[in-house]
């Protein structure tokens, strides 16, 4: 499914900010300038800028314009406020990235899986373990549960590339909402087997439930990260 024009403008402006073309505390080009450059309506530019503000890149200053408030981190950044695949996040952070599928199974949801994921008992799912290598180091292991009725004909080869890319570009699915929970958990035997943990005995864990345009939860994922290599951030706006 083709992305909306404001999404493409958002991505272009975000890239310019991250690459330093628009520096910290500078103002974005004026609305008129952006309308002319992207050949679009004011509402399209405003929606792209609102998305930048929601993700903590800019802030609108009444009577002055839109100021850049983004500052880069040394570690890889993951945005809790958006839905971004690891492939997209790593590309944005300009890192080298590969994925290795170490487990791929087709299962039926039992009481144990239901308690963990909330998928209805009896549903057919794919269960996948994926080790994520960033700049040659095994830093993340994902435990993915995908609903077979939505993520149809999934294969290990697709899982090693990008499941979201496959869903959007091949299956025509729209990924809409993710609910996330962050915890710190002790290392498991599987963590120790596959990850370069150095002397860490705990991991940063992000558990997520993701829904499509029909409101169906098609994915439950537990993503386990070595804690020293990542920054997770969100942006909040105070409402009076």
Short mmCIF file of N, CA, C and O in Angstrom, two decimals, residues 80-206:
data_model
loop_
_atom_site.label_atom_id
_atom_site.label_comp_id
_atom_site.label_asym_id
_atom_site.label_seq_id
_atom_site.Cartn_x
_atom_site.Cartn_y
_atom_site.Cartn_z
N UNK A 80 9.40 4.90 20.90
CA UNK A 80 8.25 4.21 21.45
C UNK A 80 6.94 4.77 20.92
O UNK A 80 5.91 4.12 20.99
N UNK A 81 6.98 6.00 20.40
CA UNK A 81 5.73 6.65 19.98
C UNK A 81 5.30 6.26 18.58
O UNK A 81 4.16 6.52 18.20
N UNK A 82 6.16 5.66 17.79
CA UNK A 82 5.80 5.29 16.43
C UNK A 82 5.86 3.79 16.22
O UNK A 82 6.25 3.04 17.10
N UNK A 83 5.43 3.35 15.04
CA UNK A 83 5.53 1.94 14.68
C UNK A 83 6.61 1.84 13.62
O UNK A 83 6.42 2.23 12.47
N UNK A 84 7.73 1.31 14.01
CA UNK A 84 8.91 1.28 13.16
C UNK A 84 9.52 -0.11 13.26
O UNK A 84 9.75 -0.63 14.35
N UNK A 85 9.75 -0.76 12.11
CA UNK A 85 10.42 -2.05 12.14
C UNK A 85 11.88 -1.86 12.54
O UNK A 85 12.44 -0.77 12.42
N UNK A 86 12.50 -2.95 13.02
CA UNK A 86 13.92 -2.84 13.37
C UNK A 86 14.75 -2.49 12.15
O UNK A 86 15.70 -1.71 12.24
N UNK A 87 14.39 -3.04 11.00
CA UNK A 87 15.10 -2.72 9.76
C UNK A 87 15.08 -1.22 9.51
O UNK A 87 16.10 -0.61 9.15
N UNK A 88 13.92 -0.59 9.70
CA UNK A 88 13.79 0.85 9.49
C UNK A 88 14.57 1.64 10.54
O UNK A 88 15.23 2.63 10.23
N UNK A 89 14.49 1.18 11.80
CA UNK A 89 15.19 1.89 12.88
C UNK A 89 16.70 1.83 12.70
O UNK A 89 17.40 2.83 12.89
N UNK A 90 17.21 0.68 12.30
CA UNK A 90 18.66 0.54 12.13
C UNK A 90 19.14 1.35 10.94
O UNK A 90 20.20 1.98 10.99
N UNK A 91 18.36 1.37 9.86
CA UNK A 91 18.72 2.21 8.71
C UNK A 91 18.76 3.67 9.10
O UNK A 91 19.66 4.42 8.70
N UNK A 92 17.78 4.10 9.90
CA UNK A 92 17.74 5.49 10.36
C UNK A 92 18.95 5.82 11.22
O UNK A 92 19.46 6.94 11.21
N UNK A 93 19.42 4.83 11.99
CA UNK A 93 20.59 5.04 12.84
C UNK A 93 21.91 4.79 12.12
O UNK A 93 22.98 4.85 12.73
N UNK A 94 21.82 4.46 10.82
CA UNK A 94 23.00 4.27 9.97
C UNK A 94 23.91 3.17 10.52
O UNK A 94 25.12 3.33 10.63
N UNK A 95 23.30 2.04 10.84
CA UNK A 95 24.03 0.88 11.33
C UNK A 95 23.92 -0.26 10.31
O UNK A 95 23.01 -0.33 9.52
N UNK A 96 24.89 -1.18 10.39
CA UNK A 96 24.82 -2.41 9.61
C UNK A 96 23.92 -3.39 10.35
O UNK A 96 23.99 -3.49 11.58
N UNK A 97 23.12 -4.16 9.60
CA UNK A 97 22.08 -4.95 10.25
C UNK A 97 21.85 -6.25 9.51
O UNK A 97 21.78 -6.27 8.27
N UNK A 98 21.77 -7.36 10.24
CA UNK A 98 21.35 -8.64 9.68
C UNK A 98 20.47 -9.36 10.71
O UNK A 98 20.54 -9.07 11.91
N UNK A 99 19.66 -10.28 10.21
CA UNK A 99 18.79 -11.08 11.06
C UNK A 99 19.01 -12.55 10.77
O UNK A 99 19.14 -12.94 9.61
N UNK A 100 19.02 -13.37 11.82
CA UNK A 100 19.11 -14.82 11.68
C UNK A 100 17.93 -15.46 12.39
O UNK A 100 17.71 -15.23 13.58
N UNK A 101 17.14 -16.23 11.66
CA UNK A 101 16.03 -16.98 12.26
C UNK A 101 16.59 -18.25 12.87
O UNK A 101 17.17 -19.09 12.17
N UNK A 102 16.43 -18.41 14.18
CA UNK A 102 16.95 -19.60 14.86
C UNK A 102 15.83 -20.56 15.25
O UNK A 102 16.10 -21.69 15.67
N UNK A 103 14.58 -20.13 15.11
CA UNK A 103 13.44 -21.01 15.36
C UNK A 103 12.27 -20.51 14.54
O UNK A 103 11.96 -19.31 14.55
N UNK A 104 11.61 -21.42 13.82
CA UNK A 104 10.41 -21.08 13.04
C UNK A 104 9.45 -22.24 13.17
O UNK A 104 9.75 -23.35 12.75
N UNK A 105 8.29 -22.00 13.78
CA UNK A 105 7.35 -23.08 14.04
C UNK A 105 5.92 -22.60 13.78
O UNK A 105 5.61 -21.41 13.91
N UNK A 106 5.06 -23.53 13.40
CA UNK A 106 3.64 -23.27 13.26
C UNK A 106 2.93 -23.97 14.42
O UNK A 106 3.05 -25.19 14.58
N UNK A 107 2.22 -23.20 15.24
CA UNK A 107 1.64 -23.69 16.47
C UNK A 107 0.16 -23.36 16.55
O UNK A 107 -0.34 -22.52 15.80
N UNK A 108 -0.51 -24.00 17.48
CA UNK A 108 -1.88 -23.65 17.83
C UNK A 108 -1.86 -23.08 19.25
O UNK A 108 -1.19 -23.62 20.13
N UNK A 109 -2.57 -21.99 19.44
CA UNK A 109 -2.54 -21.31 20.74
C UNK A 109 -3.15 -22.21 21.81
O UNK A 109 -4.30 -22.66 21.70
N UNK A 110 -2.36 -22.49 22.85
CA UNK A 110 -2.85 -23.22 24.01
C UNK A 110 -2.99 -22.24 25.18
O UNK A 110 -2.82 -21.03 25.03
N UNK A 111 -3.30 -22.77 26.35
CA UNK A 111 -3.52 -21.90 27.50
C UNK A 111 -2.26 -21.12 27.86
O UNK A 111 -2.33 -19.94 28.25
N UNK A 112 -1.09 -21.75 27.75
CA UNK A 112 0.17 -21.08 28.09
C UNK A 112 0.44 -19.92 27.13
O UNK A 112 0.80 -18.81 27.56
N UNK A 113 0.29 -20.15 25.82
CA UNK A 113 0.52 -19.08 24.83
C UNK A 113 -0.54 -18.00 24.98
O UNK A 113 -0.24 -16.80 24.87
N UNK A 114 -1.78 -18.39 25.24
CA UNK A 114 -2.85 -17.41 25.44
C UNK A 114 -2.53 -16.48 26.61
O UNK A 114 -2.72 -15.26 26.52
N UNK A 115 -2.05 -17.06 27.71
CA UNK A 115 -1.72 -16.25 28.89
C UNK A 115 -0.62 -15.25 28.60
O UNK A 115 -0.60 -14.15 29.14
N UNK A 116 0.31 -15.62 27.73
CA UNK A 116 1.43 -14.73 27.39
C UNK A 116 1.03 -13.68 26.38
O UNK A 116 1.43 -12.52 26.48
N UNK A 117 0.22 -14.05 25.38
CA UNK A 117 -0.01 -13.18 24.23
C UNK A 117 -1.41 -12.59 24.14
O UNK A 117 -1.60 -11.59 23.45
N UNK A 118 -2.38 -13.22 24.76
CA UNK A 118 -3.82 -12.93 24.69
C UNK A 118 -4.46 -13.40 23.38
O UNK A 118 -5.65 -13.16 23.17
N UNK A 119 -3.70 -14.07 22.49
CA UNK A 119 -4.34 -14.67 21.32
C UNK A 119 -5.37 -15.70 21.78
O UNK A 119 -5.13 -16.44 22.74
N UNK A 120 -6.52 -15.80 21.11
CA UNK A 120 -7.55 -16.77 21.51
C UNK A 120 -7.04 -18.21 21.42
O UNK A 120 -6.29 -18.56 20.49
N UNK A 121 -7.43 -19.02 22.38
CA UNK A 121 -7.07 -20.44 22.36
C UNK A 121 -7.62 -21.08 21.09
O UNK A 121 -8.77 -20.86 20.70
N UNK A 122 -6.78 -21.87 20.44
CA UNK A 122 -7.17 -22.56 19.21
C UNK A 122 -6.74 -21.88 17.94
O UNK A 122 -6.72 -22.51 16.87
N UNK A 123 -6.37 -20.57 17.99
CA UNK A 123 -5.89 -19.87 16.80
C UNK A 123 -4.56 -20.46 16.34
O UNK A 123 -3.74 -20.90 17.15
N UNK A 124 -4.34 -20.44 15.03
CA UNK A 124 -3.07 -20.90 14.47
C UNK A 124 -2.11 -19.71 14.34
O UNK A 124 -2.51 -18.64 13.88
N UNK A 125 -0.88 -19.91 14.75
CA UNK A 125 0.11 -18.84 14.75
C UNK A 125 1.45 -19.34 14.22
O UNK A 125 1.71 -20.55 14.15
N UNK A 126 2.29 -18.39 13.84
CA UNK A 126 3.71 -18.63 13.63
C UNK A 126 4.45 -18.19 14.88
O UNK A 126 4.18 -17.10 15.42
N UNK A 127 5.38 -19.01 15.34
CA UNK A 127 6.27 -18.60 16.43
C UNK A 127 7.69 -18.57 15.87
O UNK A 127 8.17 -19.54 15.30
N UNK A 128 8.36 -17.43 16.05
CA UNK A 128 9.68 -17.23 15.47
C UNK A 128 10.62 -16.66 16.52
O UNK A 128 10.24 -15.76 17.28
N UNK A 129 11.83 -17.16 16.55
CA UNK A 129 12.91 -16.53 17.31
C UNK A 129 13.89 -15.95 16.30
O UNK A 129 14.39 -16.68 15.43
N UNK A 130 14.15 -14.64 16.41
CA UNK A 130 15.08 -13.97 15.48
C UNK A 130 16.18 -13.27 16.25
O UNK A 130 15.90 -12.47 17.15
N UNK A 131 17.42 -13.56 15.90
CA UNK A 131 18.57 -12.88 16.50
C UNK A 131 18.94 -11.72 15.58
O UNK A 131 19.12 -11.90 14.37
N UNK A 132 19.06 -10.54 16.17
CA UNK A 132 19.35 -9.33 15.40
C UNK A 132 20.80 -8.91 15.63
O UNK A 132 21.21 -8.66 16.77
N UNK A 133 21.55 -8.83 14.53
CA UNK A 133 22.95 -8.43 14.58
C UNK A 133 23.06 -6.98 14.12
O UNK A 133 22.63 -6.63 13.01
N UNK A 134 23.65 -6.13 14.94
CA UNK A 134 23.87 -4.74 14.60
C UNK A 134 25.37 -4.47 14.64
O UNK A 134 26.02 -4.71 15.66
N UNK A 135 25.89 -4.00 13.51
CA UNK A 135 27.34 -3.83 13.36
C UNK A 135 28.09 -5.09 13.77
O UNK A 135 29.13 -5.05 14.43
N UNK A 136 27.55 -6.26 13.38
CA UNK A 136 28.21 -7.53 13.58
C UNK A 136 28.03 -8.16 14.95
O UNK A 136 28.52 -9.27 15.18
N UNK A 137 27.34 -7.49 15.87
CA UNK A 137 27.16 -8.01 17.21
C UNK A 137 25.71 -8.46 17.42
O UNK A 137 24.78 -7.75 17.03
N UNK A 138 25.54 -9.62 18.07
CA UNK A 138 24.20 -10.13 18.36
C UNK A 138 23.67 -9.42 19.60
O UNK A 138 24.03 -9.76 20.73
N UNK A 139 22.80 -8.42 19.39
CA UNK A 139 22.39 -7.53 20.48
C UNK A 139 20.92 -7.66 20.86
O UNK A 139 20.52 -7.18 21.92
N UNK A 140 20.10 -8.27 20.01
CA UNK A 140 18.67 -8.38 20.25
C UNK A 140 18.21 -9.78 19.89
O UNK A 140 18.66 -10.34 18.88
N UNK A 141 17.31 -10.35 20.69
CA UNK A 141 16.58 -11.53 20.26
C UNK A 141 15.09 -11.25 20.39
O UNK A 141 14.62 -10.75 21.42
N UNK A 142 14.37 -11.49 19.30
CA UNK A 142 12.93 -11.30 19.25
C UNK A 142 12.22 -12.64 19.35
O UNK A 142 12.59 -13.60 18.66
N UNK A 143 11.19 -12.67 20.18
CA UNK A 143 10.26 -13.80 20.21
C UNK A 143 8.95 -13.30 19.59
O UNK A 143 8.22 -12.52 20.21
N UNK A 144 8.68 -13.71 18.35
CA UNK A 144 7.53 -13.21 17.59
C UNK A 144 6.43 -14.26 17.52
O UNK A 144 6.69 -15.42 17.25
N UNK A 145 5.20 -13.79 17.73
CA UNK A 145 4.01 -14.62 17.55
C UNK A 145 3.13 -13.88 16.53
O UNK A 145 2.67 -12.77 16.81
N UNK A 146 2.91 -14.48 15.35
CA UNK A 146 2.11 -13.85 14.30
C UNK A 146 0.88 -14.70 14.00
O UNK A 146 0.98 -15.92 13.84
N UNK A 147 -0.28 -14.05 13.89
CA UNK A 147 -1.52 -14.72 13.57
C UNK A 147 -1.50 -15.16 12.10
O UNK A 147 -1.36 -14.33 11.20
N UNK A 148 -1.66 -16.45 11.85
CA UNK A 148 -1.54 -16.97 10.49
C UNK A 148 -2.65 -16.44 9.57
O UNK A 148 -2.41 -16.28 8.36
N UNK A 149 -3.83 -16.18 10.11
CA UNK A 149 -4.92 -15.71 9.27
C UNK A 149 -4.67 -14.30 8.72
O UNK A 149 -5.28 -13.91 7.72
N UNK A 150 -3.78 -13.54 9.34
CA UNK A 150 -3.43 -12.19 8.87
C UNK A 150 -2.09 -12.20 8.15
O UNK A 150 -1.97 -11.70 7.02
N UNK A 151 -1.06 -12.76 8.78
CA UNK A 151 0.28 -12.79 8.18
C UNK A 151 0.41 -14.10 7.41
O UNK A 151 1.08 -15.04 7.84
N UNK A 152 -0.22 -14.14 6.26
CA UNK A 152 -0.40 -15.38 5.52
C UNK A 152 0.88 -15.82 4.82
O UNK A 152 1.63 -15.01 4.30
N UNK A 153 1.10 -17.14 4.81
CA UNK A 153 2.20 -17.76 4.05
C UNK A 153 3.56 -17.17 4.42
O UNK A 153 4.42 -16.97 3.56
N UNK A 154 3.74 -16.91 5.69
CA UNK A 154 5.03 -16.41 6.18
C UNK A 154 6.07 -17.51 6.08
O UNK A 154 5.77 -18.69 6.30
N UNK A 155 7.32 -17.14 5.77
CA UNK A 155 8.43 -18.10 5.66
C UNK A 155 9.63 -17.58 6.44
O UNK A 155 9.71 -16.38 6.74
N UNK A 156 10.59 -18.46 6.76
CA UNK A 156 11.82 -17.99 7.42
C UNK A 156 12.56 -16.95 6.59
O UNK A 156 13.15 -16.02 7.15
N UNK A 157 12.52 -17.09 5.27
CA UNK A 157 13.22 -16.14 4.41
C UNK A 157 12.61 -14.75 4.52
O UNK A 157 13.33 -13.74 4.59
N UNK A 158 11.28 -14.67 4.55
CA UNK A 158 10.63 -13.38 4.73
C UNK A 158 10.96 -12.81 6.10
O UNK A 158 11.24 -11.61 6.25
N UNK A 159 10.94 -13.66 7.12
CA UNK A 159 11.23 -13.22 8.50
C UNK A 159 12.64 -12.68 8.63
O UNK A 159 12.90 -11.81 9.47
N UNK A 160 13.58 -13.16 7.83
CA UNK A 160 14.95 -12.65 7.88
C UNK A 160 15.09 -11.32 7.16
O UNK A 160 16.06 -10.59 7.38
N UNK A 161 14.12 -10.98 6.33
CA UNK A 161 14.15 -9.68 5.66
C UNK A 161 13.33 -8.68 6.46
O UNK A 161 13.87 -7.94 7.27
N UNK A 162 12.01 -8.66 6.27
CA UNK A 162 11.15 -7.75 7.02
C UNK A 162 9.71 -8.24 6.93
O UNK A 162 9.13 -8.25 5.83
N UNK A 163 9.13 -8.61 8.05
CA UNK A 163 7.74 -9.06 8.07
C UNK A 163 6.80 -7.91 7.74
O UNK A 163 5.84 -8.06 6.97
N UNK A 164 7.06 -6.72 8.30
CA UNK A 164 6.19 -5.58 8.04
C UNK A 164 6.22 -5.18 6.57
O UNK A 164 5.19 -4.83 5.98
N UNK A 165 7.38 -5.21 5.96
CA UNK A 165 7.50 -4.90 4.54
C UNK A 165 6.68 -5.88 3.72
O UNK A 165 5.97 -5.49 2.78
N UNK A 166 6.75 -7.15 4.06
CA UNK A 166 5.98 -8.20 3.38
C UNK A 166 4.48 -7.96 3.55
O UNK A 166 3.71 -8.04 2.59
N UNK A 167 4.07 -7.63 4.78
CA UNK A 167 2.65 -7.41 5.03
C UNK A 167 2.11 -6.23 4.24
O UNK A 167 1.03 -6.31 3.63
N UNK A 168 2.86 -5.14 4.22
CA UNK A 168 2.38 -3.92 3.57
C UNK A 168 2.48 -4.00 2.05
O UNK A 168 1.56 -3.59 1.34
N UNK A 169 3.59 -4.53 1.54
CA UNK A 169 3.84 -4.48 0.10
C UNK A 169 3.30 -5.69 -0.66
O UNK A 169 2.97 -5.58 -1.84
N UNK A 170 3.20 -6.84 0.02
CA UNK A 170 2.74 -8.06 -0.66
C UNK A 170 1.30 -8.40 -0.26
O UNK A 170 0.45 -8.64 -1.13
N UNK A 171 1.03 -8.41 1.04
CA UNK A 171 -0.31 -8.79 1.50
C UNK A 171 -1.31 -7.64 1.47
O UNK A 171 -2.51 -7.86 1.57
N UNK A 172 -0.82 -6.39 1.38
CA UNK A 172 -1.71 -5.24 1.35
C UNK A 172 -2.34 -4.92 2.69
O UNK A 172 -3.36 -4.25 2.76
N UNK A 173 -1.70 -5.36 3.77
CA UNK A 173 -2.20 -5.08 5.11
C UNK A 173 -1.79 -3.67 5.54
O UNK A 173 -0.76 -3.15 5.11
N UNK A 174 -2.60 -3.08 6.41
CA UNK A 174 -2.29 -1.79 7.01
C UNK A 174 -2.02 -1.99 8.49
O UNK A 174 -2.88 -2.51 9.21
N UNK A 175 -0.83 -1.60 8.93
CA UNK A 175 -0.44 -1.73 10.33
C UNK A 175 -0.75 -0.41 11.01
O UNK A 175 -0.25 0.64 10.61
N UNK A 176 -1.59 -0.44 12.06
CA UNK A 176 -2.16 0.79 12.58
C UNK A 176 -1.69 1.13 13.99
O UNK A 176 -1.23 2.24 14.25
N UNK A 177 -1.79 0.21 14.93
CA UNK A 177 -1.60 0.52 16.34
C UNK A 177 -0.70 -0.50 17.01
O UNK A 177 -0.82 -1.70 16.75
N UNK A 178 0.20 0.00 17.88
CA UNK A 178 0.99 -0.87 18.74
C UNK A 178 0.88 -0.40 20.17
O UNK A 178 1.00 0.79 20.45
N UNK A 179 0.67 -1.34 21.09
CA UNK A 179 0.72 -1.06 22.52
C UNK A 179 1.98 -1.74 23.06
O UNK A 179 2.23 -2.90 22.77
N UNK A 180 2.78 -0.99 23.85
CA UNK A 180 4.07 -1.50 24.30
C UNK A 180 4.20 -1.45 25.82
O UNK A 180 3.64 -0.57 26.48
N UNK A 181 4.98 -2.38 26.34
CA UNK A 181 5.35 -2.40 27.75
C UNK A 181 6.85 -2.62 27.84
O UNK A 181 7.40 -3.49 27.16
N UNK A 182 7.54 -1.83 28.69
CA UNK A 182 8.98 -1.99 28.87
C UNK A 182 9.28 -2.51 30.27
O UNK A 182 8.73 -2.01 31.25
N UNK A 183 10.17 -3.50 30.33
CA UNK A 183 10.60 -4.06 31.61
C UNK A 183 12.10 -4.33 31.56
O UNK A 183 12.72 -4.28 30.49
N UNK A 184 12.66 -4.59 32.72
CA UNK A 184 14.05 -5.09 32.81
C UNK A 184 13.97 -6.49 33.39
O UNK A 184 13.37 -6.69 34.45
N UNK A 185 14.54 -7.47 32.70
CA UNK A 185 14.40 -8.86 33.10
C UNK A 185 15.76 -9.56 33.13
O UNK A 185 16.68 -9.18 32.41
N UNK A 186 15.83 -10.58 33.95
CA UNK A 186 17.06 -11.35 34.06
C UNK A 186 17.33 -12.13 32.78
O UNK A 186 16.42 -12.51 32.05
N UNK A 187 18.59 -12.38 32.54
CA UNK A 187 19.01 -13.17 31.39
C UNK A 187 18.44 -14.58 31.47
O UNK A 187 18.40 -15.19 32.52
N UNK A 188 17.97 -15.09 30.32
CA UNK A 188 17.51 -16.47 30.23
C UNK A 188 18.58 -17.32 29.55
O UNK A 188 19.58 -16.80 29.02
N UNK A 189 18.35 -18.61 29.55
CA UNK A 189 19.30 -19.52 28.88
C UNK A 189 19.38 -19.21 27.39
O UNK A 189 20.47 -19.24 26.80
N UNK A 190 18.22 -18.89 26.78
CA UNK A 190 18.23 -18.57 25.35
C UNK A 190 18.98 -17.27 25.08
O UNK A 190 19.74 -17.15 24.11
N UNK A 191 18.79 -16.26 25.95
CA UNK A 191 19.55 -15.01 25.81
C UNK A 191 21.05 -15.28 25.80
O UNK A 191 21.80 -14.79 24.95
N UNK A 192 21.50 -16.07 26.79
CA UNK A 192 22.93 -16.36 26.91
C UNK A 192 23.47 -17.16 25.75
O UNK A 192 24.64 -17.02 25.38
N UNK A 193 22.61 -18.00 25.15
CA UNK A 193 23.05 -18.83 24.03
C UNK A 193 23.30 -18.02 22.77
O UNK A 193 24.26 -18.28 22.04
N UNK A 194 22.46 -17.01 22.52
CA UNK A 194 22.50 -16.35 21.22
C UNK A 194 23.06 -14.93 21.22
O UNK A 194 23.49 -14.44 20.17
N UNK A 195 23.07 -14.24 22.37
CA UNK A 195 23.44 -12.83 22.37
C UNK A 195 24.84 -12.59 22.90
O UNK A 195 25.34 -13.34 23.74
N UNK A 196 25.45 -11.50 22.42
CA UNK A 196 26.74 -11.02 22.94
C UNK A 196 26.44 -10.14 24.14
O UNK A 196 26.32 -8.92 24.03
N UNK A 197 26.32 -10.75 25.32
CA UNK A 197 25.86 -10.01 26.50
C UNK A 197 26.98 -9.42 27.34
O UNK A 197 26.71 -8.72 28.31
N UNK A 198 28.25 -9.70 26.98
CA UNK A 198 29.37 -9.26 27.81
C UNK A 198 29.14 -9.74 29.24
O UNK A 198 28.87 -10.92 29.45
N UNK A 199 29.23 -8.85 30.22
CA UNK A 199 29.03 -9.29 31.61
C UNK A 199 27.66 -8.90 32.15
O UNK A 199 27.43 -8.92 33.36
N UNK A 200 26.70 -8.56 31.26
CA UNK A 200 25.36 -8.20 31.71
C UNK A 200 24.55 -9.45 32.04
O UNK A 200 24.61 -10.46 31.32
N UNK A 201 23.77 -9.38 33.12
CA UNK A 201 22.89 -10.49 33.48
C UNK A 201 21.41 -10.12 33.37
O UNK A 201 20.54 -10.85 33.83
N UNK A 202 21.13 -8.96 32.76
CA UNK A 202 19.75 -8.54 32.56
C UNK A 202 19.63 -7.88 31.20
O UNK A 202 20.63 -7.49 30.58
N UNK A 203 18.38 -7.76 30.72
CA UNK A 203 18.12 -7.18 29.42
C UNK A 203 16.97 -6.19 29.51
O UNK A 203 16.10 -6.31 30.38
N UNK A 204 16.97 -5.20 28.58
CA UNK A 204 15.82 -4.32 28.40
C UNK A 204 14.84 -5.03 27.48
O UNK A 204 15.21 -5.43 26.36
N UNK A 205 13.61 -5.20 27.94
CA UNK A 205 12.63 -6.00 27.21
C UNK A 205 11.44 -5.12 26.83
O UNK A 205 10.84 -4.47 27.68
N UNK A 206 11.12 -5.12 25.54
CA UNK A 206 9.94 -4.40 25.04
C UNK A 206 8.94 -5.44 24.54
O UNK A 206 9.23 -6.19 23.60
#
